[in-house]
Coordinates of C-alpha atoms in Angstrom, one line a residue:
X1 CA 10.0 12.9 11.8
X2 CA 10.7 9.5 10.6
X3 CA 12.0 9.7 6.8
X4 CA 10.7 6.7 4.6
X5 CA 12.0 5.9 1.1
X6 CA 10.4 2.9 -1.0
X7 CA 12.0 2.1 -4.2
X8 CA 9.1 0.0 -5.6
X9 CA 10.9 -0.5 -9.3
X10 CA 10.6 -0.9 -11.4
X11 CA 12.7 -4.0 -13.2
X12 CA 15.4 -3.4 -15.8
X13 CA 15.5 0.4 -14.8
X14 CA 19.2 0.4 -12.8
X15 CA 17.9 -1.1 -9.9
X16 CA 20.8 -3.7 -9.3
X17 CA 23.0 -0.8 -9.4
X18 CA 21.1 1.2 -7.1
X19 CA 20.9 -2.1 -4.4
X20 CA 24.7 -2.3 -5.0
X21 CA 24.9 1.4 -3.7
X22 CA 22.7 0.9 -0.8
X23 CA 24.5 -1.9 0.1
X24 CA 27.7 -1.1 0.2
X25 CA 27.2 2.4 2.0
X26 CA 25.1 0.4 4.1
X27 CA 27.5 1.4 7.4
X28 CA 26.3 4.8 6.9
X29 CA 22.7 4.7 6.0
X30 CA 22.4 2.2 8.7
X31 CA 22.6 4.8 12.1
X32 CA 19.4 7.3 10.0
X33 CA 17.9 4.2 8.3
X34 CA 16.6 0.6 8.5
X35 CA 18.0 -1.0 5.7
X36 CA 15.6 -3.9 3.2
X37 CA 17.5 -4.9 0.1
X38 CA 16.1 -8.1 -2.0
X39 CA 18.3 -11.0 -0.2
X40 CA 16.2 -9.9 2.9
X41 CA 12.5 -9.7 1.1
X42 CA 13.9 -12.9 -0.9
X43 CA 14.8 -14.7 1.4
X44 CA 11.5 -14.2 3.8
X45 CA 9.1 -15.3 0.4
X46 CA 8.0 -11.4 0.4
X47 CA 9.3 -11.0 -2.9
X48 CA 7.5 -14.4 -4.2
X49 CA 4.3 -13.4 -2.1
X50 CA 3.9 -10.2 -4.4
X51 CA 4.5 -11.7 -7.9
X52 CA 1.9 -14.1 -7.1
X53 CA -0.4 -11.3 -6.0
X54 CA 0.4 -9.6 -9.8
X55 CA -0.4 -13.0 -11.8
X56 CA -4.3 -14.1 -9.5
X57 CA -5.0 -10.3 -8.2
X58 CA -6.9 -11.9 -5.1
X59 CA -8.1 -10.7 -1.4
X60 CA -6.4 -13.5 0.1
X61 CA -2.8 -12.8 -2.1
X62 CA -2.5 -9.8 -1.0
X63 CA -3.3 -9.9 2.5
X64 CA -1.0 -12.7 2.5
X65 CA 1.6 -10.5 1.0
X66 CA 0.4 -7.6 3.6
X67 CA 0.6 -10.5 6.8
X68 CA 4.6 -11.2 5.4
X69 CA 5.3 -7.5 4.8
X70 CA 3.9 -6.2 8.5
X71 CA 6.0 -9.4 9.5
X72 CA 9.1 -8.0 8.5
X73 CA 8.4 -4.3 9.2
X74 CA 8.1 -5.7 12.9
X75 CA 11.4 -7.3 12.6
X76 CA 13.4 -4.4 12.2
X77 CA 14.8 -1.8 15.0
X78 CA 13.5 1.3 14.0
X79 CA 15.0 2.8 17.8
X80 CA 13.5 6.3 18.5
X81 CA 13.7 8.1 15.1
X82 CA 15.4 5.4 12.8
X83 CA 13.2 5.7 9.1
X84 CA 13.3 3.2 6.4
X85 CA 15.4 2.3 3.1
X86 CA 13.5 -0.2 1.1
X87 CA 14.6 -1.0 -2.6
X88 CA 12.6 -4.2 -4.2
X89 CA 12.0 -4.4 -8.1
X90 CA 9.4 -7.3 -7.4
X91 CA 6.9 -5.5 -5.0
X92 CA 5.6 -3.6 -8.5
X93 CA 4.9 -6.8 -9.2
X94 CA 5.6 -9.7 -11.8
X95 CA 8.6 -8.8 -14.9
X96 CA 5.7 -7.5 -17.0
X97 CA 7.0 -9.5 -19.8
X98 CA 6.4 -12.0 -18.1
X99 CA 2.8 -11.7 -17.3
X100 CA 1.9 -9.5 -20.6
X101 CA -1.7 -9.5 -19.9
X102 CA -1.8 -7.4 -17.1
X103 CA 1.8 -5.8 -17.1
X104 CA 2.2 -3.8 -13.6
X105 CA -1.6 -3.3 -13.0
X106 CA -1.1 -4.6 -9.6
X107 CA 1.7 -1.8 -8.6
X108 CA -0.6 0.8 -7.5
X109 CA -2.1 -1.8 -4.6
X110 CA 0.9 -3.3 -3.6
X111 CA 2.4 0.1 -2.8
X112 CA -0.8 1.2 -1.3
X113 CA -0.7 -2.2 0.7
X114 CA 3.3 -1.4 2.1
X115 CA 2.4 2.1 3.0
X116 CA -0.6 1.1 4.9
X117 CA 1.8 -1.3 6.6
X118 CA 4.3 1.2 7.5
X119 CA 2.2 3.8 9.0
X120 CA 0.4 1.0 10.6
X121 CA 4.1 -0.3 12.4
X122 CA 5.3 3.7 13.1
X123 CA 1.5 4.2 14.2
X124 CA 1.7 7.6 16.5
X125 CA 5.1 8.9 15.0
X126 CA 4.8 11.5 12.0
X127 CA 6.0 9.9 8.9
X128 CA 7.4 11.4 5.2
X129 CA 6.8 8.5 3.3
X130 CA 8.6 8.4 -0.6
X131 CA 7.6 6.3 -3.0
X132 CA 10.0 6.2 -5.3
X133 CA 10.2 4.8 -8.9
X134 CA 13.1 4.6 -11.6
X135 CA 12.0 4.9 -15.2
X136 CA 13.4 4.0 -18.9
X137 CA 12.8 5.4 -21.7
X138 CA 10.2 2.8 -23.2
X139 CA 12.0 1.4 -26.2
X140 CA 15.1 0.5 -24.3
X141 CA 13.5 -0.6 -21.4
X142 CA 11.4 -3.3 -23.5
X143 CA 15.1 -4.3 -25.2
X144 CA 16.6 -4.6 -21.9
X145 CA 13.3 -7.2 -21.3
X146 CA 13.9 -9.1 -24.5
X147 CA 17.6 -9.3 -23.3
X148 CA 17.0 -10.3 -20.1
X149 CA 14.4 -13.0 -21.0
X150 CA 16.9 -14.2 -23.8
X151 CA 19.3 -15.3 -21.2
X152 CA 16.9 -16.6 -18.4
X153 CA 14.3 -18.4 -20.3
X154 CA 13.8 -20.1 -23.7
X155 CA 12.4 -17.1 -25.3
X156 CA 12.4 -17.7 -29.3
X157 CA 10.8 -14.1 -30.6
X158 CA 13.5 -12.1 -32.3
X159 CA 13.3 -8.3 -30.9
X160 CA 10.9 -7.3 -33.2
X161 CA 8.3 -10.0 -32.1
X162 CA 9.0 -8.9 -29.1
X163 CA 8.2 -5.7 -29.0
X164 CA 5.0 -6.2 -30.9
X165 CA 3.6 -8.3 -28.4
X166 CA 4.1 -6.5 -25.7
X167 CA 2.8 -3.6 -27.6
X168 CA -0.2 -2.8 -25.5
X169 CA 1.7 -3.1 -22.3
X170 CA 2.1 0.9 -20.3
X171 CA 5.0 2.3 -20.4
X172 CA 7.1 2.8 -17.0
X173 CA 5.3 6.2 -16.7
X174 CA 2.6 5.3 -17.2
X175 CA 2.9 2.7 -14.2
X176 CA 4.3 5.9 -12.1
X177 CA 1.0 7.9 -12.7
X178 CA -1.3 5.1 -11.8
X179 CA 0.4 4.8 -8.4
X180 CA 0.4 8.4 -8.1
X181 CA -3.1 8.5 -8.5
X182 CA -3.4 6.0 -6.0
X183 CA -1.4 7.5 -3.4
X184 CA -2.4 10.9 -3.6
X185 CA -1.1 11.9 0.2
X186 CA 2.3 10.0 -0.5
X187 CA 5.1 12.0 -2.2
X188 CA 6.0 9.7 -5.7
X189 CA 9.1 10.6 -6.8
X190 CA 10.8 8.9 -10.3
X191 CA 13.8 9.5 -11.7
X192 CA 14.6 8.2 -15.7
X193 CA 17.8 5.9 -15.8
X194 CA 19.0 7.7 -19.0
X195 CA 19.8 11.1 -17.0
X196 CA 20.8 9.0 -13.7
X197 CA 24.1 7.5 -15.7
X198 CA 25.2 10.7 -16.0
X199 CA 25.1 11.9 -12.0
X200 CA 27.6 11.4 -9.7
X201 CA 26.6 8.3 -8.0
X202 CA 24.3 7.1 -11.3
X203 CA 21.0 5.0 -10.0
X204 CA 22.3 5.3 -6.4
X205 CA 21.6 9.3 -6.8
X206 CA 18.5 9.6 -5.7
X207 CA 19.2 7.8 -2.7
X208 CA 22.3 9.5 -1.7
X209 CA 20.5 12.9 -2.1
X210 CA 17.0 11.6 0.6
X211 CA 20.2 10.4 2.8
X212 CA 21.3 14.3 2.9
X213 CA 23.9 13.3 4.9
X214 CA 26.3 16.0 6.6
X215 CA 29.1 16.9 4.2
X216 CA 32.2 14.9 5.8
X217 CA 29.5 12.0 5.8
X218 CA 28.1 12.3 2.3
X219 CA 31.8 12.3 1.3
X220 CA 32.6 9.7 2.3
X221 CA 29.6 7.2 0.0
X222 CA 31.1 5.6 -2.6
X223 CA 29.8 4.7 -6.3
X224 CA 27.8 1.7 -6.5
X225 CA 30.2 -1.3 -8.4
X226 CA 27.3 -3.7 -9.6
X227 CA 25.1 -3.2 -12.2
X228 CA 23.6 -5.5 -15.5
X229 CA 25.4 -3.5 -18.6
X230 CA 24.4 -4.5 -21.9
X231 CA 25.3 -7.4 -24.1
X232 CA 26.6 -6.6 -27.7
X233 CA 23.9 -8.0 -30.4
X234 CA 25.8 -10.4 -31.2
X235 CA 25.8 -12.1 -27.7
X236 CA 22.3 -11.6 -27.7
X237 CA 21.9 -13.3 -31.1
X238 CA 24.0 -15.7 -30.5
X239 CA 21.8 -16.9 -27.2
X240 CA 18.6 -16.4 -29.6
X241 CA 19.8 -18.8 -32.1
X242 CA 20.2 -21.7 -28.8
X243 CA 16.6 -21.0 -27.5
X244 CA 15.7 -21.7 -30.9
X245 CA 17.9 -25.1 -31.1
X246 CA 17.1 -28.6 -29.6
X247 CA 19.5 -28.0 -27.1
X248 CA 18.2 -29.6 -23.4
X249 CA 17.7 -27.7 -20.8
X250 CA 20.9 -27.9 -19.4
X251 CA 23.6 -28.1 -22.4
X252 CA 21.3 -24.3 -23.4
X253 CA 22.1 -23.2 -19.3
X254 CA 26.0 -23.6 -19.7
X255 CA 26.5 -22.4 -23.3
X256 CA 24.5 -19.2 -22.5
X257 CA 26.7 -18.5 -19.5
X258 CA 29.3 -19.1 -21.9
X259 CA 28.1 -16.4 -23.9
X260 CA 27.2 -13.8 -21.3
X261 CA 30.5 -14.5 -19.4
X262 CA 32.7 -14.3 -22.6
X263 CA 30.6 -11.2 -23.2
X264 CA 31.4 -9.0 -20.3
X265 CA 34.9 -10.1 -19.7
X266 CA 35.1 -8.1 -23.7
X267 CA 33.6 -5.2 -22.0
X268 CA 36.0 -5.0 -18.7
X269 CA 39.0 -3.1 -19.3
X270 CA 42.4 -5.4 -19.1
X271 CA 45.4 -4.4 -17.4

C-alpha cells in the first residue's frame, strides 16, 4: 500500500512551519516517502500554473496545470512501495485576498485534478490518498492576510476595511468541506493551527504522526525552525502609514524590510 499525503493549504495557516519540518527531516521521510516542497513545484511553474487556474477557472488552465503536475509526479522515484509527501499552499489556489471574488472556489478541482494525477502515475498499485488541510480560526486568519499583504503589496485599508471587504469570502472550513464534498472516496483530514502550536512538533504534527515512524526513528525528527510569527501593531502600522505615503516603489521596499527586520530581531531572544 502506497501511503499518500497532500497538504493542499491553505495560506497563512503554519504552512511555512510545517515545509520547514518536512524539510529538514527530509533524510528520514525520504526512504517511506517522495518528497515535493514549494522550491520544487516553484521552481517547475506548477505553483504559478494553479493560481492562474483560481483567477480564469478555464478547461485549458487546468489541464495545463494537470499536464505540469503529471509531469512532475513522473519525475520522481516512487521504487517499489515509496508513497508521497506533498505540502503546497498555492495548489488551493490564489491568496484569497488576493482574488476576493472567488476566494478558494477553485480548491475542490485542483485537488480533484492532483488525485486523479496520482492514481493515474501509481495506476495498478493500491493507494491511501490524504488530503490534508490546516485551518485558522477565521478572524486571525484574515489578520494574518491583512499583515501579510501590508508588507508585500501597497495595500492602504486599515484592518477594519479589510475585513469588511473580504466579508463574504468562506471561511477555511468552509473551503475544507467543499473539497470534502468533492472527494468523497479521499480521506480529508484538517487540523486548526491554534491547537497545532501547542503539540510537540506544532504544524509539523500531523505529518510526523502519517510518518508513524518506528520509535528510535520518530525520535530522532526534530521541531521545525521556520515559521512567519506575528508582527507587533505597531510594525504593522508603521508599514500601513508607507503604503499610504508617496514613497516609490523602491524607497517603500527597503523601509518595510526595515520594519519587519527591526521587528523580529525584538522578538528573538538575545544572549
Amino acid at each position: 500500500m502506497r501511503r499518500i499525503l497532500l497538504h493542499l493549504g491553505l495560506h497563512k495557516t503554519g504552512t511555512t512551519a510545517a515545509q520547514s519540518f518536512l524539510f529538514e527531516n527530509r533524510e528520514l521521510i525520504w526512504p517511506h516517502h517522495a518528497l515535493v516542497l514549494p522550491y520544487v513545484t516553484r521552481k517547475r511553474g506548477l505553483s504559478e500554473a494553479a493560481t492562474r487556474h483560481s483567477l480564469y477557472g478555464t478547461v485549458g488552465t487546468l489541464a495545463e496545470f494537470g499536464s505540469q503536475f503529471h509531469a512532475l509526479l513522473d519525475s520522481l522515484d516512487f521504487g517499489e512501495k515509496r508513497g508521497l509527501m506533498l505540502s503546497e499552499e498555492n495548489f488551493a489556489g490564489l491568496r484569497p485576498s488576493r482574488n476576493a471574488a472567488v476566494g478558494y472556489d477553485a480548491a475542490p478541482e485542483l485537488a480533484a485534478c492532483i488525485v486523479d494525477m496520482v492514481r493515474n502515475r501509481l495506476a495498478g498499485d493500491p493507494l491511501d490518498i490524504t488530503v490534508y488541510l490546516s485551518l485558522r480560526q477565521r478572524g486571525s486568519w484574515l489578520r494574518s492576510l491583512w499583515a501579510h499583504d501590508l508588507q508585500r503589496t501597497r495595500l492602504v485599508l486599515d484592518f477594519d476595511a479589510f475585513r469588511d471587504k473580504l466579508a463574504d469570502l468562506p471561511s477555511p472550513q468552509q473551503t475544507a468541506e467543499a473539497i470534502r464534498d468533492r472527494l468523497p472516496s479521499v480521506r480529508v483530514q484538517t487540523e486548526w493551527l491554534e491547537e497545532l502550536r501547542e503539540r510537540p512538533f506544532g504544524p509539523g504534527t500531523p505529518f510526523a504522526e502519517f510518518l508513524n515512524l518506528p520509535r528510535e526513528k520518530a525520535a530522532q525528527l526534530v521541531a521545525p525552525t521556520l515559521s512567519n510569527p506575528a508582527l507587533p501593531q505597531a510594525a504593522l502600522q508603521a508599514m500601513l502609514d508607507l503604503n499610504r505615503s508617496g514613497l516609490d516603489e523602491a524607497a517603500l521596499v527597503r523601509q518595510k524590510a526595515r520594519i519587519v527586520e527591526d521587528a523580529r530581531n525584538s522578538l528573538t531572544p538575545q544572549p
